mmCIF file of C-alpha atoms in Angstrom:
data_model
loop_
_atom_site.group_PDB
_atom_site.id
_atom_site.type_symbol
_atom_site.label_atom_id
_atom_site.label_comp_id
_atom_site.label_asym_id
_atom_site.label_seq_id
_atom_site.Cartn_x
_atom_site.Cartn_y
_atom_site.Cartn_z
ATOM 1 C CA ILE G 1 13.192 -2.663 -7.154
ATOM 2 C CA ASN G 2 11.742 0.591 -5.857
ATOM 3 C CA PHE G 3 10.388 -0.026 -2.378
ATOM 4 C CA GLU G 4 9.316 3.535 -1.848
ATOM 5 C CA LYS G 5 6.402 4.375 -4.175
ATOM 6 C CA GLU G 6 6.966 7.725 -2.443
ATOM 7 C CA ASN G 7 9.701 9.359 -0.406
ATOM 8 C CA LEU G 8 10.287 7.579 2.910
ATOM 9 C CA THR G 9 10.746 10.972 4.602
ATOM 10 C CA PRO G 10 8.198 13.330 2.988
ATOM 11 C CA GLU G 11 8.401 17.006 3.896
ATOM 12 C CA TRP G 12 4.777 17.042 5.102
ATOM 13 C CA LEU G 13 5.344 14.467 7.929
ATOM 14 C CA ASN G 14 6.857 15.333 11.306
ATOM 15 C CA TYR G 15 8.729 12.212 12.387
ATOM 16 C CA LYS G 16 9.828 13.711 15.698
ATOM 17 C CA LYS G 17 6.236 14.060 16.824
ATOM 18 C CA LEU G 18 5.588 10.471 15.770
ATOM 19 C CA MET G 19 8.700 9.313 17.618
ATOM 20 C CA ALA G 20 9.402 7.212 14.516
ATOM 21 C CA GLU G 21 12.619 6.002 12.999
ATOM 22 C CA VAL G 22 12.622 5.689 9.237
ATOM 23 C CA SER G 23 14.032 2.460 7.858
ATOM 24 C CA LEU G 24 13.295 -0.396 5.494
ATOM 25 C CA PRO G 25 12.269 -3.710 7.087
ATOM 26 C CA LEU G 26 15.289 -5.718 8.243
ATOM 27 C CA LEU G 27 14.627 -8.479 5.749
ATOM 28 C CA LEU G 28 15.090 -5.993 2.906
ATOM 29 C CA GLN G 29 18.162 -4.301 4.383
ATOM 30 C CA ASP G 30 20.269 -7.252 5.464
ATOM 31 C CA PRO G 31 22.582 -8.596 2.725
ATOM 32 C CA GLU G 32 23.228 -11.679 4.887
ATOM 33 C CA TYR G 33 20.019 -13.267 3.642
ATOM 34 C CA ASP G 34 21.109 -15.798 1.060
ATOM 35 C CA MET G 35 18.643 -14.805 -1.661
ATOM 36 C CA SER G 36 18.050 -12.039 -4.140
ATOM 37 C CA LEU G 37 16.592 -8.731 -3.069
ATOM 38 C CA PHE G 38 13.551 -9.556 -5.192
ATOM 39 C CA ASN G 39 12.902 -12.816 -3.342
ATOM 40 C CA ARG G 40 13.429 -11.116 0.017
ATOM 41 C CA TYR G 41 10.799 -8.575 -1.044
ATOM 42 C CA CYS G 42 8.421 -11.438 -1.968
ATOM 43 C CA ILE G 43 8.873 -13.003 1.459
ATOM 44 C CA HIS G 44 8.364 -9.660 3.135
ATOM 45 C CA GLN G 45 5.122 -9.043 1.241
ATOM 46 C CA THR G 46 3.870 -12.594 1.843
ATOM 47 C CA PHE G 47 4.555 -12.909 5.538
ATOM 48 C CA PHE G 48 4.887 -9.403 6.978
ATOM 49 C CA ALA G 49 3.211 -6.718 4.885
ATOM 50 C CA SER G 50 0.639 -6.859 2.124
ATOM 51 C CA LEU G 51 -0.755 -10.378 2.398
ATOM 52 C CA PRO G 52 -1.389 -10.418 6.165
ATOM 53 C CA ALA G 53 -3.302 -7.155 5.847
ATOM 54 C CA LEU G 54 -5.396 -8.462 2.975
ATOM 55 C CA LEU G 55 -6.138 -11.695 4.817
ATOM 56 C CA HIS G 56 -7.214 -9.679 7.848
ATOM 57 C CA TYR G 57 -9.769 -7.803 5.729
ATOM 58 C CA GLU G 58 -10.872 -10.983 3.994
ATOM 59 C CA ASP G 59 -11.478 -12.683 7.349
ATOM 60 C CA ARG G 60 -13.374 -9.769 8.879
ATOM 61 C CA ASN G 61 -15.513 -9.121 5.789
ATOM 62 C CA SER G 62 -16.460 -12.757 5.283
ATOM 63 C CA MET G 63 -17.360 -13.216 8.971
ATOM 64 C CA ALA G 64 -19.318 -9.956 9.043
ATOM 65 C CA HIS G 65 -21.537 -11.272 6.228
ATOM 66 C CA SER G 66 -21.623 -14.930 7.313
ATOM 67 C CA LEU G 67 -19.712 -16.096 4.257
ATOM 68 C CA GLU G 68 -17.197 -18.904 4.054
ATOM 69 C CA SER G 69 -14.294 -17.753 1.941
ATOM 70 C CA ARG G 70 -11.301 -19.623 0.626
ATOM 71 C CA VAL G 71 -7.936 -18.456 -0.593
ATOM 72 C CA PRO G 72 -6.788 -21.439 -2.700
ATOM 73 C CA TYR G 73 -3.482 -19.886 -3.822
ATOM 74 C CA LEU G 74 -2.393 -19.895 -0.155
ATOM 75 C CA ASP G 75 -2.035 -23.616 0.218
ATOM 76 C CA ASN G 76 1.234 -23.884 2.143
ATOM 77 C CA ARG G 77 2.793 -26.240 -0.429
ATOM 78 C CA LEU G 78 2.038 -23.828 -3.265
ATOM 79 C CA VAL G 79 3.334 -20.852 -1.273
ATOM 80 C CA GLU G 80 6.608 -22.648 -0.418
ATOM 81 C CA PHE G 81 7.027 -23.696 -4.046
ATOM 82 C CA MET G 82 6.454 -20.156 -5.349
ATOM 83 C CA ILE G 83 8.725 -18.536 -2.751
ATOM 84 C CA ASN G 84 11.598 -20.831 -3.791
ATOM 85 C CA LEU G 85 11.124 -20.402 -7.531
ATOM 86 C CA ASP G 86 13.705 -18.411 -9.452
ATOM 87 C CA GLU G 87 12.520 -14.847 -9.919
ATOM 88 C CA LYS G 88 12.458 -15.163 -13.721
ATOM 89 C CA TYR G 89 9.375 -17.407 -13.314
ATOM 90 C CA LYS G 90 7.608 -14.786 -11.208
ATOM 91 C CA ILE G 91 8.214 -11.712 -13.332
ATOM 92 C CA HIS G 92 9.597 -12.132 -16.854
ATOM 93 C CA HIS G 93 10.146 -9.151 -19.180
ATOM 94 C CA GLY G 94 7.611 -7.148 -17.131
ATOM 95 C CA ILE G 95 4.998 -9.932 -17.186
ATOM 96 C CA THR G 96 3.787 -10.720 -13.679
ATOM 97 C CA LYS G 97 2.646 -14.185 -12.519
ATOM 98 C CA TYR G 98 4.631 -15.498 -15.445
ATOM 99 C CA ILE G 99 4.672 -19.207 -14.589
ATOM 100 C CA MET G 100 0.929 -19.237 -13.849
ATOM 101 C CA ARG G 101 0.114 -17.501 -17.129
ATOM 102 C CA LYS G 102 2.254 -20.066 -18.998
ATOM 103 C CA ALA G 103 0.643 -22.985 -17.143
ATOM 104 C CA LEU G 104 -2.864 -21.795 -18.067
ATOM 105 C CA ASN G 105 -1.981 -21.333 -21.736
ATOM 106 C CA SER G 106 -4.289 -24.111 -23.036
ATOM 107 C CA ILE G 107 -7.006 -23.571 -20.388
ATOM 108 C CA LEU G 108 -7.847 -19.866 -20.379
ATOM 109 C CA PRO G 109 -8.448 -17.648 -23.392
ATOM 110 C CA ASP G 110 -5.586 -15.204 -24.011
ATOM 111 C CA LYS G 111 -7.912 -12.281 -23.301
ATOM 112 C CA VAL G 112 -8.175 -13.495 -19.686
ATOM 113 C CA ARG G 113 -4.780 -15.141 -19.257
ATOM 114 C CA CYS G 114 -2.759 -12.189 -20.562
ATOM 115 C CA ARG G 115 -4.744 -9.422 -18.896
ATOM 116 C CA MET G 116 -2.424 -6.982 -17.125
ATOM 117 C CA ASP G 117 -4.902 -4.366 -15.881
ATOM 118 C CA LYS G 118 -6.754 -6.401 -13.262
ATOM 119 C CA MET G 119 -7.539 -4.570 -10.019
ATOM 120 C CA GLY G 120 -9.382 -5.408 -6.854
ATOM 121 C CA PHE G 121 -12.444 -3.541 -5.659
ATOM 122 C CA VAL G 122 -11.157 -0.021 -6.046
ATOM 123 C CA THR G 123 -12.834 3.228 -5.209
ATOM 124 C CA PRO G 124 -12.502 6.162 -7.611
ATOM 125 C CA GLU G 125 -10.380 8.199 -5.191
ATOM 126 C CA GLU G 126 -8.351 9.811 -7.953
ATOM 127 C CA TYR G 127 -11.490 11.042 -9.716
ATOM 128 C CA TRP G 128 -13.010 12.271 -6.456
ATOM 129 C CA ILE G 129 -9.873 14.123 -5.385
ATOM 130 C CA LYS G 130 -8.810 15.578 -8.721
ATOM 131 C CA ILE G 131 -12.118 16.276 -10.441
ATOM 132 C CA GLU G 132 -15.365 15.768 -8.576
ATOM 133 C CA ASN G 133 -14.647 17.187 -5.098
ATOM 134 C CA GLN G 134 -11.206 18.767 -5.130
ATOM 135 C CA ASP G 135 -12.258 21.702 -2.875
ATOM 136 C CA LEU G 136 -13.907 19.396 -0.376
ATOM 137 C CA PHE G 137 -10.863 17.118 -0.121
ATOM 138 C CA LYS G 138 -8.597 20.137 0.293
ATOM 139 C CA GLU G 139 -10.856 21.358 3.123
ATOM 140 C CA TYR G 140 -10.717 17.909 4.753
ATOM 141 C CA LEU G 141 -6.932 17.914 4.400
ATOM 142 C CA GLU G 142 -6.698 21.300 6.108
ATOM 143 C CA MET G 143 -8.802 19.868 8.954
ATOM 144 C CA ALA G 144 -6.513 16.826 9.115
ATOM 145 C CA ILE G 145 -3.459 19.064 9.400
ATOM 146 C CA LYS G 146 -5.105 20.896 12.313
ATOM 147 C CA ASN G 147 -6.344 17.684 13.981
ATOM 148 C CA SER G 148 -2.970 15.967 13.676
ATOM 149 C CA LYS G 149 -1.390 18.446 16.129
ATOM 150 C CA GLY G 150 1.712 18.951 13.995
ATOM 151 C CA ILE G 151 2.243 15.389 12.795
ATOM 152 C CA ILE G 152 0.969 16.334 9.347
ATOM 153 C CA LYS G 153 2.662 19.601 8.441
ATOM 154 C CA PRO G 154 1.188 22.396 6.288
ATOM 155 C CA GLU G 155 3.427 21.194 3.452
ATOM 156 C CA ALA G 156 0.697 18.581 2.884
ATOM 157 C CA ILE G 157 -1.276 21.244 1.028
ATOM 158 C CA LYS G 158 1.580 21.700 -1.434
ATOM 159 C CA TYR G 159 1.667 17.895 -1.870
ATOM 160 C CA PHE G 160 -2.094 17.918 -2.527
ATOM 161 C CA ASN G 161 -1.840 20.746 -5.056
ATOM 162 C CA ASN G 162 1.000 19.034 -6.906
ATOM 163 C CA MET G 163 -0.983 15.791 -7.082
ATOM 164 C CA ALA G 164 -4.221 17.492 -8.124
ATOM 165 C CA SER G 165 -2.384 19.346 -10.903
ATOM 166 C CA GLU G 166 -0.623 16.114 -11.945
ATOM 167 C CA LYS G 167 2.895 17.408 -11.222
ATOM 168 C CA ILE G 168 3.360 14.205 -9.219
ATOM 169 C CA PRO G 169 1.642 10.820 -9.673
ATOM 170 C CA PHE G 170 -1.582 10.152 -7.817
ATOM 171 C CA SER G 171 -1.419 8.057 -4.658
ATOM 172 C CA ASN G 172 -3.845 7.433 -1.837
ATOM 173 C CA THR G 173 -1.598 9.326 0.583
ATOM 174 C CA VAL G 174 -4.005 12.277 0.807
ATOM 175 C CA TRP G 175 -6.829 9.906 1.656
ATOM 176 C CA ARG G 176 -4.679 8.455 4.436
ATOM 177 C CA MET G 177 -3.769 11.890 5.793
ATOM 178 C CA ILE G 178 -7.431 12.819 5.957
ATOM 179 C CA SER G 179 -8.367 9.536 7.635
ATOM 180 C CA PHE G 180 -5.535 9.996 10.142
ATOM 181 C CA GLY G 181 -6.767 13.510 11.005
ATOM 182 C CA PHE G 182 -10.323 12.258 11.508
ATOM 183 C CA TRP G 183 -9.014 9.414 13.685
ATOM 184 C CA MET G 184 -6.991 11.815 15.862
ATOM 185 C CA ASP G 185 -10.039 14.014 16.327
ATOM 186 C CA LEU G 186 -12.514 11.183 16.951
ATOM 187 C CA TYR G 187 -10.376 9.522 19.626
ATOM 188 C CA LYS G 188 -9.035 12.815 21.070
ATOM 189 C CA VAL G 189 -5.441 11.692 20.630
ATOM 190 C CA THR G 190 -2.982 14.003 22.349
ATOM 191 C CA ILE G 191 0.707 14.680 21.720
ATOM 192 C CA ASP G 192 3.315 15.719 24.272
ATOM 193 C CA SER G 193 4.298 18.741 22.244
ATOM 194 C CA ASP G 194 6.891 19.935 24.777
ATOM 195 C CA ASN G 195 9.166 16.978 24.026
ATOM 196 C CA TYR G 196 8.554 16.456 20.293
ATOM 197 C CA ASN G 197 8.693 19.616 18.222
#
C-alpha cells in the first residue's frame, strides 16, 4: 500500500518553520498490531483520518441547511463486521467494496453495481488549474508563497509547473498551498523566524 500519494517531505515545504516532525501515524508504523497493514490502514481511515473529516462536513452541511442526514453504512455492527473481515473481501483483484458488490448481484443492475468511477461532489480543480486559469492560479501560488513567510518555499512554483505540464500527476496540493497562504494572510499569522529558518 502506498500511503504517500505524494512525498512526505516535499522540497517546497519548510518543516523547520512548521516545527513539524514527519512520520506515519503510529497505527501504521507499529508491527505489534496483530493485523495486516491493510487492515491497520482501514482502521486508521475509519477512526482517525478520512471518515471523521467527512462526517464533520456532513454534520455541518446538514445542520446549516436544516436537513436530517443519515449514514446507514456506519451502523456500529456493520462497521465492526467490515473491519474484521479478511482483506480479500474488501478489495479483490483491484475491485473495491468487493463483498458489497457480490451481495448486491441480484438486486442492482451490473451497470450500477460494477461501476468503478464513482466520485463525490468534485470541483473541476484540475481543469481550472491546468487549462482555464493557469496564470491566475500561478499568481495566487506566488502570493501564497509570500504570505506563508517561508513555510511554502519558492520550489512550489516548480511543483506547479511540473503538474501543469503533466510531468507529475495532478493533485489538489496547489489548491491547499493557495488556501494556506490566504489563511495566513487573513488571520495575520506570524512566525518566529529567528528560531526556525
